[in-house]
């Protein structure tokens, strides 16, 4: 069953705007075919009521169960030099149920503020596409970039991924916690000074075994473990 995203409701009708209408036409939905529509943190089963040039009017048939993530995870992802890598991580984090995505600037990060602000709009669009793919009704929040130095532990478990420091193993952290803050470094990882600073603040340095992972692989690995334990 296909899934679409709406930003407008009129009575018992959900409106797919111009961007979604194009997606709808590509999918070649049949006249009486049912499909899902995400609207304001809810999920609906719908069918076509009226198809127009720049929009599609959908009739709501019933409200469906919208699953909530079992854990509240904030991902502090250090911005890589290649911003396309962050595009991928945003998509994956949305599909894995992350609540909040915070682009974080470290010593080895991409730092051009104007380019980052423009990229945020793209990341928000990626979130919507990933919500449709994963049938997620609750959006992942995208925050403005912050400096690594400003981070403070604020969850039940506060994790720093650092494969260059002999820290905790995954099995040694509280996997049954309901809230996690996870910091993942950019290409090349954190500097020794950055790792020490975060550990001194109370972040647990966690080692993923057996090998050193790319930042996009590390993010997916730890998020998958936390969300499913």
Coordinates of C-alpha atoms in Angstrom, one line a residue:
X1 CA 0.0 0.0 0.0
X2 CA 1.4 3.4 -1.0
X3 CA 1.9 6.2 1.5
X4 CA 1.5 10.0 0.9
X5 CA 1.9 13.1 2.9
X6 CA -0.7 15.9 3.4
X7 CA -0.5 19.3 4.9
X8 CA -4.2 20.2 4.5
X9 CA -7.5 18.7 5.7
X10 CA -11.0 19.9 4.8
X11 CA -13.7 18.0 6.7
X12 CA -13.3 14.3 5.8
X13 CA -10.9 15.1 2.9
X14 CA -7.1 15.3 2.9
X15 CA -5.4 17.3 0.2
X16 CA -2.2 16.3 -1.5
X17 CA -0.5 19.4 -2.7
X18 CA 1.4 19.9 -6.0
X19 CA 4.6 18.0 -4.9
X20 CA 2.7 15.0 -3.6
X21 CA 0.2 15.1 -6.5
X22 CA 3.2 14.5 -8.8
X23 CA 4.3 11.6 -6.7
X24 CA 0.7 10.3 -6.7
X25 CA 0.5 10.3 -10.5
X26 CA 3.9 8.5 -10.8
X27 CA 2.5 5.7 -8.7
X28 CA -0.5 5.3 -11.0
X29 CA -3.1 4.8 -8.3
X30 CA -6.3 3.2 -9.6
X31 CA -9.7 4.7 -9.1
X32 CA -10.8 2.5 -6.2
X33 CA -7.4 1.7 -4.8
X34 CA -6.8 2.4 -1.1
X35 CA -3.6 4.0 0.2
X36 CA -2.3 5.7 3.3
X37 CA -1.9 9.4 4.0
X38 CA 0.1 11.0 6.8
X39 CA -1.4 14.1 8.3
X40 CA -0.5 15.9 11.6
X41 CA 1.0 12.8 13.3
X42 CA -1.8 10.6 12.3
X43 CA -2.2 7.9 9.6
X44 CA -5.3 7.4 7.5
X45 CA -6.5 4.9 5.0
X46 CA -7.9 6.8 2.0
X47 CA -9.0 6.6 -1.6
X48 CA -9.3 9.2 -4.4
X49 CA -12.2 11.5 -4.2
X50 CA -11.2 13.9 -6.9
X51 CA -8.0 14.2 -8.9
X52 CA -7.1 17.7 -10.3
X53 CA -4.1 19.1 -12.2
X54 CA -2.1 20.3 -9.2
X55 CA -3.7 18.5 -6.3
X56 CA -5.4 15.3 -5.3
X57 CA -8.4 15.2 -2.9
X58 CA -8.5 12.1 -0.8
X59 CA -11.5 10.7 1.1
X60 CA -10.7 9.4 4.6
X61 CA -11.9 5.8 5.1
X62 CA -10.5 5.2 8.5
X63 CA -7.8 6.2 10.9
X64 CA -5.0 3.6 11.2
X65 CA -2.7 2.9 14.1
X66 CA 0.4 5.1 14.1
X67 CA 3.3 3.4 15.8
X68 CA 5.4 5.5 18.2
X69 CA 9.2 4.7 18.6
X70 CA 9.8 2.7 21.7
X71 CA 12.8 4.9 22.7
X72 CA 13.3 8.7 22.7
X73 CA 16.7 9.2 20.9
X74 CA 18.4 12.4 20.1
X75 CA 21.2 12.1 17.5
X76 CA 24.0 14.7 17.6
X77 CA 25.6 14.0 14.3
X78 CA 28.8 15.8 13.6
X79 CA 28.6 17.4 10.1
X80 CA 30.8 15.7 7.6
X81 CA 32.8 17.5 4.9
X82 CA 30.6 15.8 2.3
X83 CA 27.0 17.0 3.1
X84 CA 25.6 14.2 0.9
X85 CA 26.6 11.9 3.7
X86 CA 24.4 13.8 6.1
X87 CA 21.5 13.5 3.7
X88 CA 21.9 9.7 3.9
X89 CA 22.1 9.8 7.7
X90 CA 19.0 12.0 8.0
X91 CA 17.0 9.5 5.9
X92 CA 18.3 6.5 7.9
X93 CA 17.7 8.2 11.3
X94 CA 14.1 9.0 10.3
X95 CA 13.5 5.4 9.2
X96 CA 15.0 4.1 12.5
X97 CA 12.7 6.2 14.7
X98 CA 15.0 9.0 16.0
X99 CA 13.1 11.7 17.7
X100 CA 15.5 14.6 17.1
X101 CA 18.4 15.2 14.8
X102 CA 20.9 17.9 15.8
X103 CA 23.6 18.8 13.2
X104 CA 26.8 19.3 15.3
X105 CA 29.9 21.2 14.5
X106 CA 33.2 19.7 15.6
X107 CA 36.9 20.4 14.8
X108 CA 36.8 18.3 11.6
X109 CA 33.3 19.3 10.5
X110 CA 32.0 21.3 7.5
X111 CA 31.5 24.8 9.0
X112 CA 30.0 27.1 6.3
X113 CA 26.9 28.4 8.1
X114 CA 25.1 29.8 5.0
X115 CA 25.4 26.4 3.2
X116 CA 24.2 24.6 6.3
X117 CA 21.1 26.7 6.7
X118 CA 20.2 26.0 3.1
X119 CA 20.8 22.3 3.6
X120 CA 18.4 22.2 6.5
X121 CA 15.4 22.7 4.2
X122 CA 16.6 19.8 2.1
X123 CA 16.9 17.6 5.3
X124 CA 13.3 18.5 6.2
X125 CA 12.2 17.3 2.8
X126 CA 14.2 14.1 3.2
X127 CA 12.5 13.5 6.5
X128 CA 9.0 13.6 4.8
X129 CA 10.1 11.2 2.1
X130 CA 11.6 8.8 4.7
X131 CA 8.4 9.0 6.7
X132 CA 6.4 7.9 3.7
X133 CA 8.8 5.0 3.0
X134 CA 8.8 3.8 6.6
X135 CA 5.1 4.6 7.3
X136 CA 6.1 6.9 10.2
X137 CA 3.5 9.4 11.2
X138 CA 5.6 11.3 13.7
X139 CA 8.3 13.5 12.1
X140 CA 11.9 13.6 13.2
X141 CA 12.7 17.1 14.4
X142 CA 15.6 18.8 12.7
X143 CA 17.3 21.4 14.8
X144 CA 19.7 24.2 13.8
X145 CA 23.5 23.4 13.9
X146 CA 25.2 23.7 17.3
X147 CA 28.8 23.6 18.5
X148 CA 30.1 20.4 20.0
X149 CA 31.4 22.3 23.0
X150 CA 27.8 23.3 24.0
X151 CA 26.6 19.7 24.4
X152 CA 25.5 18.6 27.9
X153 CA 24.2 15.2 28.9
X154 CA 20.4 15.3 29.1
X155 CA 19.1 11.8 28.7
X156 CA 19.0 8.6 30.8
X157 CA 22.0 7.3 28.7
X158 CA 24.4 9.7 27.0
X159 CA 26.6 8.0 24.5
X160 CA 29.7 9.1 22.6
X161 CA 30.9 6.8 19.8
X162 CA 34.6 6.8 19.9
X163 CA 36.5 3.8 18.4
X164 CA 39.9 5.4 19.3
X165 CA 39.2 5.2 23.0
X166 CA 39.0 2.0 25.1
X167 CA 35.6 2.8 26.6
X168 CA 32.3 0.9 27.3
X169 CA 31.1 -2.0 25.2
X170 CA 27.5 -1.8 24.0
X171 CA 26.4 -4.5 26.5
X172 CA 27.7 -2.4 29.4
X173 CA 25.3 0.5 28.8
X174 CA 21.7 0.5 30.0
X175 CA 19.9 -0.7 26.9
X176 CA 16.5 -0.6 28.7
X177 CA 16.6 3.1 29.1
X178 CA 13.9 5.1 27.5
X179 CA 15.9 8.1 26.5
X180 CA 19.3 8.3 24.8
X181 CA 21.6 11.1 23.5
X182 CA 24.0 9.8 20.9
X183 CA 27.0 11.7 19.6
X184 CA 28.6 10.5 16.4
X185 CA 31.8 12.1 15.0
X186 CA 32.6 13.2 11.4
X187 CA 35.1 11.6 9.0
X188 CA 38.3 10.9 11.0
X189 CA 36.4 10.9 14.3
X190 CA 36.9 13.3 17.3
X191 CA 40.1 14.8 18.3
X192 CA 41.6 13.5 21.6
X193 CA 40.7 16.9 23.2
X194 CA 37.1 16.6 22.1
X195 CA 36.7 13.1 23.3
X196 CA 38.1 14.0 26.7
X197 CA 35.9 17.1 27.0
X198 CA 32.7 15.0 26.3
X199 CA 33.8 12.3 28.7
X200 CA 34.5 14.9 31.4
X201 CA 30.9 16.2 30.9
X202 CA 29.5 12.7 31.6
X203 CA 29.1 11.1 28.1
X204 CA 30.0 7.4 28.0
X205 CA 32.5 6.6 25.4
X206 CA 31.2 3.5 23.6
X207 CA 33.2 1.2 21.3
X208 CA 31.5 -0.6 18.4
X209 CA 33.3 -3.8 17.6
X210 CA 35.2 -5.3 15.9
X211 CA 36.2 -2.7 13.3
X212 CA 36.4 1.1 12.8
X213 CA 33.2 2.2 11.0
X214 CA 32.4 5.0 8.7
X215 CA 30.3 7.7 10.4
X216 CA 27.1 6.8 8.4
X217 CA 27.6 3.1 9.3
X218 CA 28.2 3.9 13.0
X219 CA 25.1 6.0 13.2
X220 CA 22.9 3.2 11.8
X221 CA 24.6 0.5 13.9
X222 CA 24.1 2.2 17.3
X223 CA 20.6 3.5 16.5
X224 CA 19.5 0.0 15.4
X225 CA 20.8 -1.5 18.6
X226 CA 19.2 1.0 20.9
X227 CA 15.8 1.0 19.2
X228 CA 15.5 -2.8 19.2
X229 CA 16.8 -3.7 22.7

